[in-house]
CSV table of C-alpha atoms in Angstrom, one decimal:
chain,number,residue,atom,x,y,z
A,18,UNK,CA,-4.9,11.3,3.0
A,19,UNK,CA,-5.6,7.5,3.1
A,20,UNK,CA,-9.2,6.5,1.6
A,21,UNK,CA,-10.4,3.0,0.8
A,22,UNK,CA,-13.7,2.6,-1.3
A,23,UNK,CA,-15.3,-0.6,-1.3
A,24,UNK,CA,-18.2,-1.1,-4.1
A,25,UNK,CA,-19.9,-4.0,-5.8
A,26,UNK,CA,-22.0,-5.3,-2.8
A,27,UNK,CA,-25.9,-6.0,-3.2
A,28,UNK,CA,-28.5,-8.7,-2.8
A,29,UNK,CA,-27.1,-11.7,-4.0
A,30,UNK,CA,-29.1,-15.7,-4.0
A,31,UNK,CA,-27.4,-18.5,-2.1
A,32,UNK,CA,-25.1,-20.2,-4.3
A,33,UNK,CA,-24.6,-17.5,-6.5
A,34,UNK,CA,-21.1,-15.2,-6.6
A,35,UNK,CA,-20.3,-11.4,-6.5
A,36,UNK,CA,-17.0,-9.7,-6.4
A,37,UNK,CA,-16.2,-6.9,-4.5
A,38,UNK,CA,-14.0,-3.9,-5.1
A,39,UNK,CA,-11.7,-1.6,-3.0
A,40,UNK,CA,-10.3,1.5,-4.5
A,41,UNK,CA,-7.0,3.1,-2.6
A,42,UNK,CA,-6.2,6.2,-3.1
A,43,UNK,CA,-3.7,9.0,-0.7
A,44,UNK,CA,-0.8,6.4,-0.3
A,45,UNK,CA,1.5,4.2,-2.1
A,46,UNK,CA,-1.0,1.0,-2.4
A,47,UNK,CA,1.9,-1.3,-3.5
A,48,UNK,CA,3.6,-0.7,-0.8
A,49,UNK,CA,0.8,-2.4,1.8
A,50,UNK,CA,-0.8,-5.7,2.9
A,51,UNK,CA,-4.5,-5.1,2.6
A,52,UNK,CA,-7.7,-7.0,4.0
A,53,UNK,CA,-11.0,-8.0,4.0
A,54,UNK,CA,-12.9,-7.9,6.9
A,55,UNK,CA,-16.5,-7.9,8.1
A,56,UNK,CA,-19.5,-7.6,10.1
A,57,UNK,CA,-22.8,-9.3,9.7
A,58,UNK,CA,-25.8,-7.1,10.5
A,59,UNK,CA,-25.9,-6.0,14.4
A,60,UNK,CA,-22.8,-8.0,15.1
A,61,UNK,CA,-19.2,-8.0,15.4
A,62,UNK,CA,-16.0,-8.4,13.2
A,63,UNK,CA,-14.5,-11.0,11.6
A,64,UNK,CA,-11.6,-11.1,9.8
A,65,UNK,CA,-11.8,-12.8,6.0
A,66,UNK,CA,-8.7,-12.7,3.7
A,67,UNK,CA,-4.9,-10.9,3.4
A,68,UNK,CA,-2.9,-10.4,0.5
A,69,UNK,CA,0.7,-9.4,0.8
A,70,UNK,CA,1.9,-6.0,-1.1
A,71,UNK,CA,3.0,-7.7,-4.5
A,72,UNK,CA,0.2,-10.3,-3.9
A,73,UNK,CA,2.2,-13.3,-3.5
A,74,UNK,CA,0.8,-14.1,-0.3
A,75,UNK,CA,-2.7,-15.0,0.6
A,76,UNK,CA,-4.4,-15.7,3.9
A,77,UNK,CA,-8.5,-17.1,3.7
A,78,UNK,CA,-10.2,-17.6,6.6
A,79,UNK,CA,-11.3,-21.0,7.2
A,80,UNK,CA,-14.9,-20.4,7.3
A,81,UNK,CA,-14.8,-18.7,3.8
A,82,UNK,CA,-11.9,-20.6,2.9
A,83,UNK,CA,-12.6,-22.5,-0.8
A,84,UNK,CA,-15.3,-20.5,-2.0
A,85,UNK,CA,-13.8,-16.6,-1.4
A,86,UNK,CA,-10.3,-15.5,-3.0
A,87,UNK,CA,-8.6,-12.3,-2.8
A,88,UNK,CA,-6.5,-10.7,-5.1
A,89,UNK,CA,-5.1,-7.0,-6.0
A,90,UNK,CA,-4.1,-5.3,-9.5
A,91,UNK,CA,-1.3,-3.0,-8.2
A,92,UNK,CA,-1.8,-1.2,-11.3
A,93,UNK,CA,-4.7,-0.3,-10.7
A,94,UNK,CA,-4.4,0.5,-6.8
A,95,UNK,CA,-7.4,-1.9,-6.4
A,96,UNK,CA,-8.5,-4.6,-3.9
A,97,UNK,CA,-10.6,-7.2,-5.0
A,98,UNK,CA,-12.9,-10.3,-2.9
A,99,UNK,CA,-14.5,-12.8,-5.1
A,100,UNK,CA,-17.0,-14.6,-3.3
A,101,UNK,CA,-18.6,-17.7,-4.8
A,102,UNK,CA,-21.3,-20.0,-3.8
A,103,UNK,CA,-22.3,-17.5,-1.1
A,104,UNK,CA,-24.5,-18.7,1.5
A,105,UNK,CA,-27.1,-16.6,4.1
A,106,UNK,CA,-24.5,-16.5,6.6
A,107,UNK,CA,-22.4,-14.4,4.4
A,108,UNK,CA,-24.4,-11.5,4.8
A,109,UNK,CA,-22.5,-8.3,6.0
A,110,UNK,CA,-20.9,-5.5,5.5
A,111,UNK,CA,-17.7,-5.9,4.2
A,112,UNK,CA,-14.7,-3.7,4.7
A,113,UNK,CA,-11.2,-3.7,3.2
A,114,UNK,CA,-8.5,-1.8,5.3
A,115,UNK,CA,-4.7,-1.4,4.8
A,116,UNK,CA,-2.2,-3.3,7.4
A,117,UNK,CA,-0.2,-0.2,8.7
A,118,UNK,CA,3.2,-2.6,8.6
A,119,UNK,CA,5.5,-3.3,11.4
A,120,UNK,CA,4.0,-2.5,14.8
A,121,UNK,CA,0.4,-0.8,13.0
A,122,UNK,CA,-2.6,-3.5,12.3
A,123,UNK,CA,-5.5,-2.5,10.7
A,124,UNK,CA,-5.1,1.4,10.2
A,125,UNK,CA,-7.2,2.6,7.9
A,126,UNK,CA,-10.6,1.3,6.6
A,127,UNK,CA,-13.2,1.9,4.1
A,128,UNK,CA,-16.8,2.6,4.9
A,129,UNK,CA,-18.0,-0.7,3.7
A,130,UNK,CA,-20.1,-2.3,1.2
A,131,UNK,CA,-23.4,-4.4,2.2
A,132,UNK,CA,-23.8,-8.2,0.8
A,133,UNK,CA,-27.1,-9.3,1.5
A,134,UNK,CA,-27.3,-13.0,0.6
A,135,UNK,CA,-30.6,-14.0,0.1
A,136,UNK,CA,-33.6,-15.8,-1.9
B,18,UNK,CA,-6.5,-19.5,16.6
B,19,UNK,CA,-6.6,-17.0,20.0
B,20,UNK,CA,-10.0,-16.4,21.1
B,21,UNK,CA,-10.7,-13.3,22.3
B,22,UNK,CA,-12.9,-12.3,25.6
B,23,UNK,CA,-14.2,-9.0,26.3
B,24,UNK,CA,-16.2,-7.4,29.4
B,25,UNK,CA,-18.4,-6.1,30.2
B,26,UNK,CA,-20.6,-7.0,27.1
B,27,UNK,CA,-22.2,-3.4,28.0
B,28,UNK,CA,-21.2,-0.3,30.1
B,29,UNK,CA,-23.7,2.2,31.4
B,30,UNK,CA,-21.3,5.6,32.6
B,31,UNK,CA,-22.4,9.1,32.3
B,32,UNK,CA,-20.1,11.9,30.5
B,33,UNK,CA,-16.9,12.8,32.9
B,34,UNK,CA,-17.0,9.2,33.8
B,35,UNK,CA,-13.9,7.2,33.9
B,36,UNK,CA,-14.2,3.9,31.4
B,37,UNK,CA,-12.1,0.4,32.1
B,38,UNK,CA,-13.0,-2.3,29.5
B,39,UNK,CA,-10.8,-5.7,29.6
B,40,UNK,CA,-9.6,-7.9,26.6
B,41,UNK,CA,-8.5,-11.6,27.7
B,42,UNK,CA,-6.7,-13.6,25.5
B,43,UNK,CA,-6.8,-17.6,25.0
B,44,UNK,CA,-3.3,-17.7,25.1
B,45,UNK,CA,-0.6,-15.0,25.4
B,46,UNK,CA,-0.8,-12.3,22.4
B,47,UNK,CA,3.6,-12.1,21.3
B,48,UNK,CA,4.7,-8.6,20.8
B,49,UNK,CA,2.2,-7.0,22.5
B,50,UNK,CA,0.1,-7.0,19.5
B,51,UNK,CA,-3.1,-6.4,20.5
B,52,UNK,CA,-5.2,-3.6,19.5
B,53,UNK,CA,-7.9,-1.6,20.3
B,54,UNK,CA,-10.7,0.3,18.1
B,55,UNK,CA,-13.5,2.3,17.9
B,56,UNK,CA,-16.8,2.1,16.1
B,57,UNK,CA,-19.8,4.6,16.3
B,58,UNK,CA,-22.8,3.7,14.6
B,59,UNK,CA,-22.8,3.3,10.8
B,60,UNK,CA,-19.2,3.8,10.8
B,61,UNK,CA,-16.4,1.6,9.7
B,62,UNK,CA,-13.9,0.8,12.8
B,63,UNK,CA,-11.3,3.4,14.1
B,64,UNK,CA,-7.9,2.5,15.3
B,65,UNK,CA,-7.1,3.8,18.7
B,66,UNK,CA,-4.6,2.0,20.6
B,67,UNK,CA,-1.8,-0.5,18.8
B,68,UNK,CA,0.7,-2.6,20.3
B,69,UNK,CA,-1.3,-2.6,23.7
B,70,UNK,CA,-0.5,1.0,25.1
B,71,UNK,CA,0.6,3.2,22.1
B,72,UNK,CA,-1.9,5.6,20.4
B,73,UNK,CA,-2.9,6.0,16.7
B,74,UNK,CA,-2.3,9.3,14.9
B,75,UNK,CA,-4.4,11.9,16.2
B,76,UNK,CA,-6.2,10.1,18.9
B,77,UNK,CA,-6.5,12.3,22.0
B,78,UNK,CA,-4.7,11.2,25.1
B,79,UNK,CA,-7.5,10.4,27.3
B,80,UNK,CA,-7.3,6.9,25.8
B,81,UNK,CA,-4.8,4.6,27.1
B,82,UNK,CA,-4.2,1.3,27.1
B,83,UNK,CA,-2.0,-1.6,28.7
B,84,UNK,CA,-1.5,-5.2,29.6
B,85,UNK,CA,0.6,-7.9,28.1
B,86,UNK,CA,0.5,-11.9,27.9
B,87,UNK,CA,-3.3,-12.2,27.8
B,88,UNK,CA,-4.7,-9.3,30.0
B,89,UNK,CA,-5.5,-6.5,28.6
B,90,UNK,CA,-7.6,-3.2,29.9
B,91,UNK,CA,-8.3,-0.2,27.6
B,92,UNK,CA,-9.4,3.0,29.9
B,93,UNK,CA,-10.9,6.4,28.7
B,94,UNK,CA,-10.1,8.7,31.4
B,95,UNK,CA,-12.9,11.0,31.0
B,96,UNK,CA,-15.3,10.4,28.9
B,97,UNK,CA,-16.4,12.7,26.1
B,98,UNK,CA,-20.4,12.5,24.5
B,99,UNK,CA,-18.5,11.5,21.1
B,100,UNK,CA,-17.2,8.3,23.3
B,101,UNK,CA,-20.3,6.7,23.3
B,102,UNK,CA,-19.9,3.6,21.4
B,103,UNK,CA,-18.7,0.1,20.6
B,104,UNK,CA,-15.2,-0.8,21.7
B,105,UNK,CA,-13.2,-4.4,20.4
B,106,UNK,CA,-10.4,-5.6,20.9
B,107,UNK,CA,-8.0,-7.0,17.7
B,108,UNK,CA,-4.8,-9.3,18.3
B,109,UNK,CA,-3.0,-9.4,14.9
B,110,UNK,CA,0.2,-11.3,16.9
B,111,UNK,CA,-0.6,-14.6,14.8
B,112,UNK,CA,-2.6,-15.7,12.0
B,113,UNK,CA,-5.6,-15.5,11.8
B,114,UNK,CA,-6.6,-12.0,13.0
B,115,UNK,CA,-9.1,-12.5,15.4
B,116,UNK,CA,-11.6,-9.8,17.4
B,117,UNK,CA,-13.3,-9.8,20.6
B,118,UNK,CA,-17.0,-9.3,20.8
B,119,UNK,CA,-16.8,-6.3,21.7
B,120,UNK,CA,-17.7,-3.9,25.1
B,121,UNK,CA,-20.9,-1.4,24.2
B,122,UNK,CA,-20.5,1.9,26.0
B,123,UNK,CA,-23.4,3.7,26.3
B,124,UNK,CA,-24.9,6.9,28.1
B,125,UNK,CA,-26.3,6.3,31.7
């Protein structure tokens, strides 16, 4: 079956970067639009960054847009998030999940990783 | 960007109990994209309902939703002690994605 695991999150200090990882495994990850999405502590979602199946097309949210890129390594089946000059209000758990295609959004998801961002 | 509004922010209901939680939409959601998920605590999200009123693999059929244009009501028929949780709403009609809130349901 589908599973997505995200890794690489941790405490992090303003201004510094991390990059995250998403390992697919159960389908046919070149195949699939994947995201990032998150979820600071206690409250609700918010979607960050798309990257189309062969990666040629990218969608950043405008409140991470110029300091987070996305990318994938088909080869690999992996997802990644780079995150640069991260600031406290980037602290959450973020989640990658596969876009289902056609009518499906977000079908699948990982269990998260937590970025704490903080002196 | 369409703005999401969910309510109630919280539901008190008791097992048995029928649920009815409403997604308004800034402006109308095409397609009726709009879906609905799940989330217990410590858990990532669960897709329940896409394109307004169909289910997701393997989600049992006492969840139901409908609507269209920029009204939309999810309903659990009869609700189970697993139910108890945090419900939002997702249009993915245009860019950028965008989630309600969400609606808390939780045990009377």
């Amino acid at each position: 079956q589908v599973h997505l695991v995200e890794s690489g999150g941790g405490v992090v200090q303003p201004g510094r970067s991390l990059r995250l990882s998403c390992a697919a495994s159960g389908f046919i990850f070149s195949s699939y639009t994947m995201h990032w999405v998150r979820q600071p502590p206690g409250k609700g979602l918010e979607w960050v960054a798309l990257i189309s199946d062969d990666g040629s097309q990218k969608t950043i949210a405008d409140s991470v847009k110029g300091r987070f890129t996305i990318s994938r390594d088909n080869s690999k089946n992996t997802l990644f998030l780079q995150m640069n000059s991260l600031r406290p209000e980037d602290t959450a758990v973020y989640y990658c999940a596969r876009d289902g295609g056609g009518d499906l959004p977000l079908d699948n998801w990982g269990q998260g990783t937590l970025v704490t961002v903080s002196s | 960007e369409i703005v999401l509004t969910q309510s109630p922010g919280t539901l008190s209901l008791s097992p048995g109990e029928r649920a009815t939680l409403s997604c308004g939409a800034s402006q109308s959601v095409s397609d009726k994209y709009l879906a609905w998920y799940q989330q217990r605590p410590g858990l990532a999200p669960r897709l329940l309902i896409y394109d307004a009123s169909s289910r997701a693999i393997g989600i049992p059929d006492r969840f139901s939703g409908s609507g269209s244009g920029t009204d939309f009501t999810f309903t659990i028929s009869r609700l189970e002690p697993e139910d108890f949780a945090v419900y939002y709403c997702q249009q993915y009609a245009s860019s950028p994605i965008t989630f309600g809130q969400g609606t808390r349901l939780e045990i009377k």
